[in-house]
């Protein structure tokens, strides 16, 4: 994997237009490429779910021409019970990181909805966005990231665990990865 190309930067989506660019990129990757129709809004060509709101932060990698080429999202559990939170085995994670579960739940952020435009894959954009994900999580006093990359998405699993302590936790529904930073 090469480092991100010069002229690509990651930033927090703040305006409605920036959020729309992230949702359009998700639509392209999740619906048009992968056929995932669960949260597709076809009229707008957006792919967004109930976690897309004021309690989540959307991050976008932009080219110097203003094209959105990668996106991800981070949500802190203490601010919002994110989608699927009940499927995460926080009790097991609490044992692994040696924290009471109640404290752990105050320190957990979920990273999800990562998407990279096909012609920009393999260029280190997930790592570029991940740096900002960690900054956002830290700003909310969260130092544990959880995620559940698709079982067939090897690149996402590798990117999530890279250079961090990581273990997969098996639950009845999901394989959960976590990172302590």
Short mmCIF file of N, CA and C in Angstrom, two decimals:
data_model
loop_
_atom_site.label_atom_id
_atom_site.label_comp_id
_atom_site.label_asym_id
_atom_site.label_seq_id
_atom_site.Cartn_x
_atom_site.Cartn_y
_atom_site.Cartn_z
N UNK A 1 0.85 -1.18 0.00
CA UNK A 1 0.00 0.00 0.00
C UNK A 1 0.88 1.24 0.00
N UNK A 2 0.59 2.15 -0.89
CA UNK A 2 1.38 3.37 -0.98
C UNK A 2 0.84 4.43 -0.01
N UNK A 3 1.67 5.42 0.31
CA UNK A 3 1.15 6.52 1.13
C UNK A 3 0.16 7.34 0.31
N UNK A 4 -0.72 8.09 1.00
CA UNK A 4 -1.70 8.91 0.26
C UNK A 4 -1.00 9.83 -0.73
N UNK A 5 -1.63 10.02 -1.88
CA UNK A 5 -1.08 10.91 -2.90
C UNK A 5 -1.03 12.34 -2.37
N UNK A 6 -0.04 13.11 -2.83
CA UNK A 6 -0.04 14.53 -2.48
C UNK A 6 -1.33 15.18 -2.98
N UNK A 7 -1.83 16.13 -2.24
CA UNK A 7 -3.05 16.81 -2.64
C UNK A 7 -4.31 16.19 -2.10
N UNK A 8 -4.18 15.11 -1.31
CA UNK A 8 -5.35 14.52 -0.68
C UNK A 8 -5.27 14.81 0.81
N UNK A 9 -6.37 15.31 1.35
CA UNK A 9 -6.40 15.65 2.78
C UNK A 9 -7.68 15.10 3.40
N UNK A 10 -7.60 14.79 4.67
CA UNK A 10 -8.79 14.33 5.40
C UNK A 10 -9.30 15.49 6.25
N UNK A 11 -10.61 15.59 6.36
CA UNK A 11 -11.24 16.65 7.14
C UNK A 11 -12.58 16.17 7.67
N UNK A 12 -13.03 16.83 8.71
CA UNK A 12 -14.36 16.55 9.26
C UNK A 12 -15.39 17.23 8.36
N UNK A 13 -16.42 16.47 8.00
CA UNK A 13 -17.51 17.05 7.21
C UNK A 13 -18.34 17.93 8.13
N UNK A 14 -18.45 19.19 7.80
CA UNK A 14 -19.16 20.12 8.67
C UNK A 14 -20.40 20.72 8.03
N UNK A 15 -20.38 20.92 6.74
CA UNK A 15 -21.53 21.55 6.08
C UNK A 15 -22.46 20.48 5.53
N UNK A 16 -23.70 20.86 5.27
CA UNK A 16 -24.63 19.92 4.62
C UNK A 16 -24.09 19.41 3.28
N UNK A 17 -23.38 20.25 2.55
CA UNK A 17 -22.82 19.84 1.26
C UNK A 17 -21.72 18.80 1.44
N UNK A 18 -20.89 18.97 2.46
CA UNK A 18 -19.83 17.99 2.73
C UNK A 18 -20.42 16.66 3.17
N UNK A 19 -21.43 16.70 4.02
CA UNK A 19 -22.09 15.46 4.44
C UNK A 19 -22.73 14.77 3.24
N UNK A 20 -23.37 15.54 2.36
CA UNK A 20 -23.99 14.97 1.17
C UNK A 20 -22.95 14.29 0.28
N UNK A 21 -21.75 14.87 0.20
CA UNK A 21 -20.68 14.24 -0.60
C UNK A 21 -20.29 12.89 0.00
N UNK A 22 -20.25 12.79 1.32
CA UNK A 22 -19.93 11.52 1.98
C UNK A 22 -21.04 10.50 1.73
N UNK A 23 -22.28 10.93 1.85
CA UNK A 23 -23.42 10.03 1.63
C UNK A 23 -23.47 9.55 0.18
N UNK A 24 -23.12 10.43 -0.78
CA UNK A 24 -23.08 10.03 -2.20
C UNK A 24 -21.97 9.02 -2.45
N UNK A 25 -20.82 9.22 -1.79
CA UNK A 25 -19.72 8.26 -1.94
C UNK A 25 -20.11 6.91 -1.37
N UNK A 26 -20.76 6.90 -0.21
CA UNK A 26 -21.26 5.63 0.34
C UNK A 26 -22.23 4.96 -0.61
N UNK A 27 -23.12 5.74 -1.22
CA UNK A 27 -24.10 5.20 -2.17
C UNK A 27 -23.36 4.50 -3.32
N UNK A 28 -22.36 5.17 -3.85
CA UNK A 28 -21.57 4.60 -4.94
C UNK A 28 -20.94 3.27 -4.52
N UNK A 29 -20.30 3.25 -3.36
CA UNK A 29 -19.56 2.06 -2.92
C UNK A 29 -20.50 0.98 -2.38
N UNK A 30 -21.39 1.37 -1.48
CA UNK A 30 -22.23 0.36 -0.81
C UNK A 30 -23.38 -0.14 -1.68
N UNK A 31 -24.03 0.76 -2.40
CA UNK A 31 -25.17 0.33 -3.20
C UNK A 31 -24.77 -0.01 -4.64
N UNK A 32 -24.19 0.95 -5.35
CA UNK A 32 -23.91 0.71 -6.77
C UNK A 32 -22.88 -0.40 -6.98
N UNK A 33 -21.83 -0.46 -6.14
CA UNK A 33 -20.81 -1.50 -6.31
C UNK A 33 -21.19 -2.80 -5.62
N UNK A 34 -21.78 -2.71 -4.42
CA UNK A 34 -21.99 -3.92 -3.61
C UNK A 34 -23.45 -4.36 -3.51
N UNK A 35 -24.37 -3.52 -3.96
CA UNK A 35 -25.78 -3.90 -3.94
C UNK A 35 -26.45 -3.83 -2.58
N UNK A 36 -25.84 -3.15 -1.61
CA UNK A 36 -26.42 -3.02 -0.27
C UNK A 36 -27.48 -1.92 -0.29
N UNK A 37 -28.73 -2.33 -0.24
CA UNK A 37 -29.86 -1.42 -0.39
C UNK A 37 -30.45 -0.98 0.95
N UNK A 38 -29.91 -1.46 2.07
CA UNK A 38 -30.54 -1.23 3.38
C UNK A 38 -30.80 0.25 3.69
N UNK A 39 -29.87 1.09 3.40
CA UNK A 39 -30.01 2.51 3.77
C UNK A 39 -29.88 3.42 2.54
N UNK A 40 -30.09 2.87 1.36
CA UNK A 40 -29.98 3.64 0.12
C UNK A 40 -31.19 4.54 -0.04
N UNK A 41 -30.94 5.80 -0.30
CA UNK A 41 -31.97 6.79 -0.62
C UNK A 41 -31.77 7.11 -2.11
N UNK A 42 -32.51 6.42 -2.95
CA UNK A 42 -32.25 6.44 -4.38
C UNK A 42 -32.48 7.80 -5.04
N UNK A 43 -33.47 8.54 -4.59
CA UNK A 43 -33.73 9.83 -5.22
C UNK A 43 -32.54 10.77 -5.05
N UNK A 44 -31.94 10.78 -3.86
CA UNK A 44 -30.80 11.64 -3.59
C UNK A 44 -29.46 11.00 -3.95
N UNK A 45 -29.49 9.66 -4.19
CA UNK A 45 -28.26 8.89 -4.35
C UNK A 45 -27.38 9.04 -3.12
N UNK A 46 -28.02 8.91 -1.96
CA UNK A 46 -27.35 8.94 -0.65
C UNK A 46 -27.48 7.58 -0.01
N UNK A 47 -26.54 7.23 0.82
CA UNK A 47 -26.61 6.02 1.64
C UNK A 47 -26.32 6.48 3.05
N UNK A 48 -27.37 6.57 3.86
CA UNK A 48 -27.20 7.05 5.24
C UNK A 48 -28.17 6.31 6.14
N UNK A 49 -27.80 6.22 7.42
CA UNK A 49 -28.61 5.48 8.37
C UNK A 49 -28.89 6.34 9.60
N UNK A 50 -29.54 5.73 10.60
CA UNK A 50 -29.95 6.50 11.78
C UNK A 50 -28.80 7.00 12.64
N UNK A 51 -27.58 6.50 12.43
CA UNK A 51 -26.43 7.02 13.18
C UNK A 51 -25.86 8.29 12.55
N UNK A 52 -26.32 8.65 11.37
CA UNK A 52 -25.85 9.88 10.73
C UNK A 52 -26.64 11.05 11.30
N UNK A 53 -26.07 11.66 12.29
CA UNK A 53 -26.73 12.78 12.95
C UNK A 53 -25.72 13.55 13.78
N UNK A 54 -26.21 14.41 14.63
CA UNK A 54 -25.31 15.30 15.37
C UNK A 54 -24.39 14.59 16.37
N UNK A 55 -24.69 13.34 16.72
CA UNK A 55 -23.84 12.63 17.68
C UNK A 55 -22.74 11.82 17.01
N UNK A 56 -22.64 11.87 15.70
CA UNK A 56 -21.59 11.17 14.97
C UNK A 56 -20.78 12.19 14.18
N UNK A 57 -19.55 11.81 13.88
CA UNK A 57 -18.67 12.66 13.08
C UNK A 57 -18.31 11.92 11.81
N UNK A 58 -18.54 12.56 10.68
CA UNK A 58 -18.20 11.99 9.38
C UNK A 58 -16.89 12.63 8.91
N UNK A 59 -15.99 11.78 8.44
CA UNK A 59 -14.69 12.23 7.97
C UNK A 59 -14.60 11.92 6.48
N UNK A 60 -14.03 12.86 5.73
CA UNK A 60 -13.90 12.69 4.28
C UNK A 60 -12.47 12.98 3.87
N UNK A 61 -11.96 12.19 2.92
CA UNK A 61 -10.69 12.50 2.25
C UNK A 61 -11.04 13.17 0.93
N UNK A 62 -10.47 14.34 0.72
CA UNK A 62 -10.75 15.15 -0.46
C UNK A 62 -9.52 15.24 -1.35
N UNK A 63 -9.74 15.29 -2.66
CA UNK A 63 -8.64 15.61 -3.57
C UNK A 63 -8.49 17.13 -3.61
N UNK A 64 -7.39 17.58 -4.19
CA UNK A 64 -7.22 19.04 -4.32
C UNK A 64 -8.21 19.65 -5.31
N UNK A 65 -8.95 18.79 -6.04
CA UNK A 65 -10.00 19.27 -6.95
C UNK A 65 -11.38 19.27 -6.29
N UNK A 66 -11.42 18.92 -4.99
CA UNK A 66 -12.69 18.93 -4.27
C UNK A 66 -13.52 17.68 -4.42
N UNK A 67 -12.92 16.57 -4.86
CA UNK A 67 -13.65 15.31 -5.00
C UNK A 67 -13.53 14.51 -3.71
N UNK A 68 -14.65 14.00 -3.24
CA UNK A 68 -14.65 13.10 -2.07
C UNK A 68 -14.24 11.73 -2.55
N UNK A 69 -13.14 11.18 -1.99
CA UNK A 69 -12.63 9.89 -2.47
C UNK A 69 -12.61 8.82 -1.37
N UNK A 70 -12.81 9.21 -0.13
CA UNK A 70 -12.89 8.25 0.98
C UNK A 70 -13.70 8.89 2.10
N UNK A 71 -14.34 8.04 2.88
CA UNK A 71 -15.12 8.54 4.01
C UNK A 71 -15.21 7.47 5.09
N UNK A 72 -15.43 7.89 6.29
CA UNK A 72 -15.70 7.00 7.42
C UNK A 72 -16.47 7.80 8.46
N UNK A 73 -16.89 7.11 9.52
CA UNK A 73 -17.69 7.77 10.56
C UNK A 73 -17.23 7.25 11.92
N UNK A 74 -17.31 8.12 12.92
CA UNK A 74 -17.01 7.73 14.30
C UNK A 74 -18.14 8.20 15.20
N UNK A 75 -18.57 7.30 16.10
CA UNK A 75 -19.67 7.59 17.03
C UNK A 75 -19.24 7.13 18.41
N UNK A 76 -19.35 8.01 19.40
CA UNK A 76 -19.01 7.65 20.78
C UNK A 76 -20.24 7.08 21.47
N UNK A 77 -20.07 5.93 22.10
CA UNK A 77 -21.19 5.24 22.73
C UNK A 77 -21.81 6.08 23.84
N UNK A 78 -21.01 6.86 24.55
CA UNK A 78 -21.59 7.65 25.64
C UNK A 78 -22.53 8.75 25.13
N UNK A 79 -22.43 9.08 23.84
CA UNK A 79 -23.31 10.10 23.25
C UNK A 79 -24.51 9.49 22.52
N UNK A 80 -24.34 8.26 22.05
CA UNK A 80 -25.41 7.63 21.26
C UNK A 80 -25.23 6.12 21.28
N UNK A 81 -26.31 5.41 21.51
CA UNK A 81 -26.30 3.95 21.42
C UNK A 81 -26.33 3.60 19.94
N UNK A 82 -25.15 3.46 19.33
CA UNK A 82 -25.05 3.28 17.89
C UNK A 82 -25.67 1.97 17.42
N UNK A 83 -25.91 1.91 16.11
CA UNK A 83 -26.52 0.73 15.49
C UNK A 83 -25.73 -0.51 15.90
N UNK A 84 -26.43 -1.53 16.34
CA UNK A 84 -25.80 -2.80 16.68
C UNK A 84 -25.07 -2.83 17.99
N UNK A 85 -25.18 -1.78 18.80
CA UNK A 85 -24.41 -1.76 20.05
C UNK A 85 -24.75 -2.95 20.95
N UNK A 86 -25.97 -3.43 20.87
CA UNK A 86 -26.38 -4.54 21.73
C UNK A 86 -25.72 -5.86 21.31
N UNK A 87 -25.17 -5.92 20.10
CA UNK A 87 -24.50 -7.13 19.63
C UNK A 87 -23.03 -7.19 20.02
N UNK A 88 -22.47 -6.05 20.43
CA UNK A 88 -21.07 -6.02 20.83
C UNK A 88 -20.93 -6.63 22.21
N UNK A 89 -19.92 -7.45 22.39
CA UNK A 89 -19.67 -8.10 23.68
C UNK A 89 -18.77 -7.20 24.53
N UNK A 90 -19.36 -6.12 25.06
CA UNK A 90 -18.60 -5.20 25.89
C UNK A 90 -18.13 -5.86 27.17
N UNK A 91 -18.85 -6.87 27.65
CA UNK A 91 -18.42 -7.59 28.84
C UNK A 91 -17.08 -8.28 28.60
N UNK A 92 -16.91 -8.91 27.44
CA UNK A 92 -15.63 -9.56 27.12
C UNK A 92 -14.53 -8.54 26.90
N UNK A 93 -14.85 -7.46 26.20
CA UNK A 93 -13.85 -6.42 25.97
C UNK A 93 -13.40 -5.82 27.29
N UNK A 94 -14.33 -5.61 28.22
CA UNK A 94 -13.98 -5.07 29.54
C UNK A 94 -12.98 -5.99 30.26
N UNK A 95 -13.19 -7.29 30.14
CA UNK A 95 -12.25 -8.24 30.75
C UNK A 95 -10.88 -8.14 30.10
N UNK A 96 -10.84 -8.05 28.78
CA UNK A 96 -9.56 -8.02 28.06
C UNK A 96 -8.76 -6.77 28.41
N UNK A 97 -9.43 -5.62 28.46
CA UNK A 97 -8.70 -4.37 28.74
C UNK A 97 -8.69 -4.02 30.22
N UNK A 98 -9.25 -4.92 31.04
CA UNK A 98 -9.21 -4.78 32.49
C UNK A 98 -9.84 -3.48 33.00
N UNK A 99 -11.08 -3.28 32.57
CA UNK A 99 -11.86 -2.12 33.01
C UNK A 99 -13.25 -2.59 33.41
N UNK A 100 -13.87 -1.92 34.37
CA UNK A 100 -15.29 -2.22 34.62
C UNK A 100 -16.09 -1.87 33.35
N UNK A 101 -17.10 -2.67 33.05
CA UNK A 101 -17.87 -2.45 31.83
C UNK A 101 -18.49 -1.06 31.79
N UNK A 102 -18.94 -0.55 32.92
CA UNK A 102 -19.56 0.79 32.94
C UNK A 102 -18.55 1.87 32.52
N UNK A 103 -17.29 1.73 32.94
CA UNK A 103 -16.26 2.69 32.54
C UNK A 103 -15.90 2.51 31.07
N UNK A 104 -15.80 1.27 30.65
CA UNK A 104 -15.47 0.98 29.27
C UNK A 104 -16.49 1.64 28.33
N UNK A 105 -17.77 1.54 28.66
CA UNK A 105 -18.81 2.12 27.80
C UNK A 105 -18.68 3.64 27.67
N UNK A 106 -18.01 4.29 28.62
CA UNK A 106 -17.78 5.73 28.53
C UNK A 106 -16.58 6.06 27.64
N UNK A 107 -15.78 5.04 27.31
CA UNK A 107 -14.53 5.26 26.58
C UNK A 107 -14.53 4.66 25.19
N UNK A 108 -15.66 4.09 24.74
CA UNK A 108 -15.74 3.39 23.46
C UNK A 108 -16.29 4.28 22.36
N UNK A 109 -15.63 4.23 21.22
CA UNK A 109 -16.12 4.86 20.00
C UNK A 109 -16.16 3.80 18.91
N UNK A 110 -17.16 3.87 18.07
CA UNK A 110 -17.28 2.92 16.96
C UNK A 110 -16.88 3.62 15.67
N UNK A 111 -16.04 2.98 14.90
CA UNK A 111 -15.69 3.47 13.57
C UNK A 111 -16.39 2.56 12.57
N UNK A 112 -17.08 3.17 11.62
CA UNK A 112 -17.81 2.38 10.64
C UNK A 112 -18.07 3.19 9.38
N UNK A 113 -18.77 2.57 8.45
CA UNK A 113 -19.19 3.17 7.18
C UNK A 113 -18.01 3.69 6.37
N UNK A 114 -16.88 2.99 6.46
CA UNK A 114 -15.72 3.35 5.65
C UNK A 114 -15.94 2.98 4.19
N UNK A 115 -15.67 3.91 3.31
CA UNK A 115 -15.82 3.68 1.88
C UNK A 115 -14.73 4.45 1.14
N UNK A 116 -14.15 3.79 0.13
CA UNK A 116 -13.12 4.42 -0.70
C UNK A 116 -13.52 4.22 -2.16
N UNK A 117 -13.46 5.29 -2.91
CA UNK A 117 -13.78 5.21 -4.33
C UNK A 117 -12.83 4.22 -5.00
N UNK A 118 -13.34 3.40 -5.91
CA UNK A 118 -12.58 2.29 -6.51
C UNK A 118 -11.22 2.74 -7.07
N UNK A 119 -11.18 3.87 -7.76
CA UNK A 119 -9.94 4.30 -8.39
C UNK A 119 -8.94 4.90 -7.40
N UNK A 120 -9.29 4.94 -6.12
CA UNK A 120 -8.38 5.46 -5.09
C UNK A 120 -8.04 4.40 -4.04
N UNK A 121 -8.47 3.16 -4.23
CA UNK A 121 -8.19 2.11 -3.26
C UNK A 121 -6.72 1.72 -3.31
N UNK A 122 -6.20 1.32 -2.13
CA UNK A 122 -4.80 0.91 -2.04
C UNK A 122 -3.83 2.06 -1.93
N UNK A 123 -4.33 3.25 -1.67
CA UNK A 123 -3.49 4.44 -1.60
C UNK A 123 -3.32 4.99 -0.18
N UNK A 124 -3.72 4.22 0.82
CA UNK A 124 -3.53 4.66 2.20
C UNK A 124 -4.57 5.63 2.72
N UNK A 125 -5.71 5.75 2.03
CA UNK A 125 -6.71 6.73 2.44
C UNK A 125 -7.44 6.32 3.71
N UNK A 126 -7.61 5.02 3.93
CA UNK A 126 -8.24 4.57 5.17
C UNK A 126 -7.37 4.99 6.36
N UNK A 127 -6.06 4.80 6.24
CA UNK A 127 -5.14 5.23 7.30
C UNK A 127 -5.17 6.73 7.52
N UNK A 128 -5.26 7.48 6.43
CA UNK A 128 -5.35 8.94 6.52
C UNK A 128 -6.60 9.34 7.30
N UNK A 129 -7.73 8.73 6.98
CA UNK A 129 -8.98 9.01 7.70
C UNK A 129 -8.90 8.51 9.14
N UNK A 130 -8.25 7.37 9.36
CA UNK A 130 -8.17 6.78 10.68
C UNK A 130 -7.44 7.69 11.67
N UNK A 131 -6.44 8.42 11.21
CA UNK A 131 -5.74 9.37 12.08
C UNK A 131 -6.72 10.39 12.63
N UNK A 132 -7.59 10.89 11.79
CA UNK A 132 -8.57 11.87 12.22
C UNK A 132 -9.65 11.23 13.09
N UNK A 133 -10.03 9.97 12.80
CA UNK A 133 -10.97 9.24 13.65
C UNK A 133 -10.44 9.21 15.08
N UNK A 134 -9.17 8.88 15.24
CA UNK A 134 -8.59 8.80 16.58
C UNK A 134 -8.55 10.16 17.26
N UNK A 135 -8.27 11.21 16.50
CA UNK A 135 -8.29 12.56 17.09
C UNK A 135 -9.68 12.91 17.58
N UNK A 136 -10.69 12.61 16.78
CA UNK A 136 -12.08 12.90 17.16
C UNK A 136 -12.44 12.10 18.41
N UNK A 137 -12.11 10.81 18.41
CA UNK A 137 -12.42 9.97 19.57
C UNK A 137 -11.75 10.52 20.83
N UNK A 138 -10.47 10.86 20.73
CA UNK A 138 -9.76 11.41 21.89
C UNK A 138 -10.40 12.70 22.38
N UNK A 139 -10.88 13.52 21.46
CA UNK A 139 -11.49 14.80 21.86
C UNK A 139 -12.77 14.57 22.68
N UNK A 140 -13.33 13.36 22.56
CA UNK A 140 -14.52 12.98 23.35
C UNK A 140 -14.14 12.06 24.50
N UNK A 141 -12.84 12.02 24.80
CA UNK A 141 -12.30 11.18 25.89
C UNK A 141 -12.59 9.70 25.68
N UNK A 142 -12.54 9.27 24.42
CA UNK A 142 -12.68 7.86 24.07
C UNK A 142 -11.31 7.36 23.59
N UNK A 143 -10.87 6.25 24.14
CA UNK A 143 -9.58 5.70 23.73
C UNK A 143 -9.68 4.22 23.33
N UNK A 144 -10.89 3.75 23.10
CA UNK A 144 -11.13 2.39 22.62
C UNK A 144 -12.00 2.48 21.39
N UNK A 145 -11.52 1.94 20.28
CA UNK A 145 -12.31 1.92 19.05
C UNK A 145 -12.82 0.51 18.82
N UNK A 146 -14.07 0.39 18.44
CA UNK A 146 -14.61 -0.90 18.03
C UNK A 146 -15.12 -0.78 16.61
N UNK A 147 -15.16 -1.90 15.94
CA UNK A 147 -15.67 -1.93 14.59
C UNK A 147 -16.00 -3.35 14.22
N UNK A 148 -16.74 -3.50 13.17
CA UNK A 148 -17.06 -4.85 12.69
C UNK A 148 -16.96 -4.88 11.18
N UNK A 149 -15.71 -4.79 10.66
CA UNK A 149 -15.55 -4.86 9.21
C UNK A 149 -16.12 -6.17 8.67
N UNK A 150 -16.66 -6.11 7.50
CA UNK A 150 -17.23 -7.31 6.88
C UNK A 150 -16.19 -8.41 6.82
N UNK A 151 -16.63 -9.64 7.05
CA UNK A 151 -15.72 -10.78 7.09
C UNK A 151 -14.93 -10.92 5.79
N UNK A 152 -15.51 -10.52 4.66
CA UNK A 152 -14.82 -10.66 3.38
C UNK A 152 -14.01 -9.42 3.01
N UNK A 153 -13.93 -8.42 3.89
CA UNK A 153 -13.20 -7.20 3.60
C UNK A 153 -11.86 -7.23 4.32
N UNK A 154 -10.93 -7.96 3.74
CA UNK A 154 -9.61 -8.15 4.35
C UNK A 154 -8.89 -6.82 4.55
N UNK A 155 -8.95 -5.94 3.57
CA UNK A 155 -8.26 -4.64 3.69
C UNK A 155 -8.78 -3.83 4.87
N UNK A 156 -10.09 -3.81 5.05
CA UNK A 156 -10.66 -3.06 6.17
C UNK A 156 -10.21 -3.67 7.49
N UNK A 157 -10.21 -4.98 7.59
CA UNK A 157 -9.78 -5.64 8.82
C UNK A 157 -8.31 -5.33 9.11
N UNK A 158 -7.46 -5.38 8.10
CA UNK A 158 -6.05 -5.08 8.29
C UNK A 158 -5.84 -3.62 8.67
N UNK A 159 -6.54 -2.72 8.01
CA UNK A 159 -6.39 -1.30 8.31
C UNK A 159 -6.84 -0.99 9.73
N UNK A 160 -7.91 -1.64 10.16
CA UNK A 160 -8.43 -1.37 11.49
C UNK A 160 -7.44 -1.80 12.57
N UNK A 161 -6.79 -2.94 12.38
CA UNK A 161 -5.92 -3.51 13.40
C UNK A 161 -4.47 -3.04 13.30
N UNK A 162 -4.10 -2.39 12.22
CA UNK A 162 -2.71 -2.03 11.98
C UNK A 162 -2.12 -1.18 13.11
N UNK A 163 -0.96 -1.62 13.58
CA UNK A 163 -0.20 -0.89 14.60
C UNK A 163 -0.95 -0.65 15.90
N UNK A 164 -1.92 -1.48 16.22
CA UNK A 164 -2.67 -1.34 17.47
C UNK A 164 -2.81 -2.71 18.10
N UNK A 165 -3.07 -2.72 19.39
CA UNK A 165 -3.45 -3.98 20.02
C UNK A 165 -4.83 -4.32 19.48
N UNK A 166 -5.02 -5.52 19.05
CA UNK A 166 -6.31 -5.86 18.46
C UNK A 166 -6.61 -7.32 18.69
N UNK A 167 -7.85 -7.60 18.94
CA UNK A 167 -8.32 -8.96 19.12
C UNK A 167 -9.70 -9.04 18.52
N UNK A 168 -10.03 -10.17 17.94
CA UNK A 168 -11.40 -10.37 17.45
C UNK A 168 -12.21 -11.02 18.55
N UNK A 169 -13.34 -10.46 18.82
CA UNK A 169 -14.25 -11.00 19.82
C UNK A 169 -15.43 -11.61 19.09
N UNK A 170 -15.68 -12.86 19.30
CA UNK A 170 -16.80 -13.51 18.64
C UNK A 170 -18.07 -13.34 19.46
N UNK A 171 -19.10 -12.85 18.84
CA UNK A 171 -20.41 -12.80 19.47
C UNK A 171 -21.31 -13.70 18.62
N UNK A 172 -22.53 -13.82 18.98
CA UNK A 172 -23.40 -14.70 18.21
C UNK A 172 -23.69 -14.15 16.81
N UNK A 173 -23.47 -12.86 16.58
CA UNK A 173 -23.83 -12.27 15.30
C UNK A 173 -22.67 -11.64 14.55
N UNK A 174 -21.68 -11.16 15.24
CA UNK A 174 -20.63 -10.37 14.59
C UNK A 174 -19.25 -10.80 15.04
N UNK A 175 -18.26 -10.57 14.18
CA UNK A 175 -16.87 -10.62 14.62
C UNK A 175 -16.47 -9.19 14.90
N UNK A 176 -16.05 -8.93 16.11
CA UNK A 176 -15.75 -7.57 16.54
C UNK A 176 -14.26 -7.40 16.66
N UNK A 177 -13.74 -6.33 16.11
CA UNK A 177 -12.35 -5.96 16.31
C UNK A 177 -12.34 -4.76 17.24
N UNK A 178 -11.27 -4.63 18.00
CA UNK A 178 -11.15 -3.43 18.80
C UNK A 178 -9.69 -2.96 18.77
N UNK A 179 -9.49 -1.73 19.07
CA UNK A 179 -8.14 -1.17 19.14
C UNK A 179 -8.07 -0.24 20.34
N UNK A 180 -6.97 -0.32 21.06
CA UNK A 180 -6.71 0.58 22.18
C UNK A 180 -5.61 1.54 21.71
N UNK A 181 -5.82 2.83 21.86
CA UNK A 181 -4.78 3.78 21.43
C UNK A 181 -4.55 4.82 22.48
#
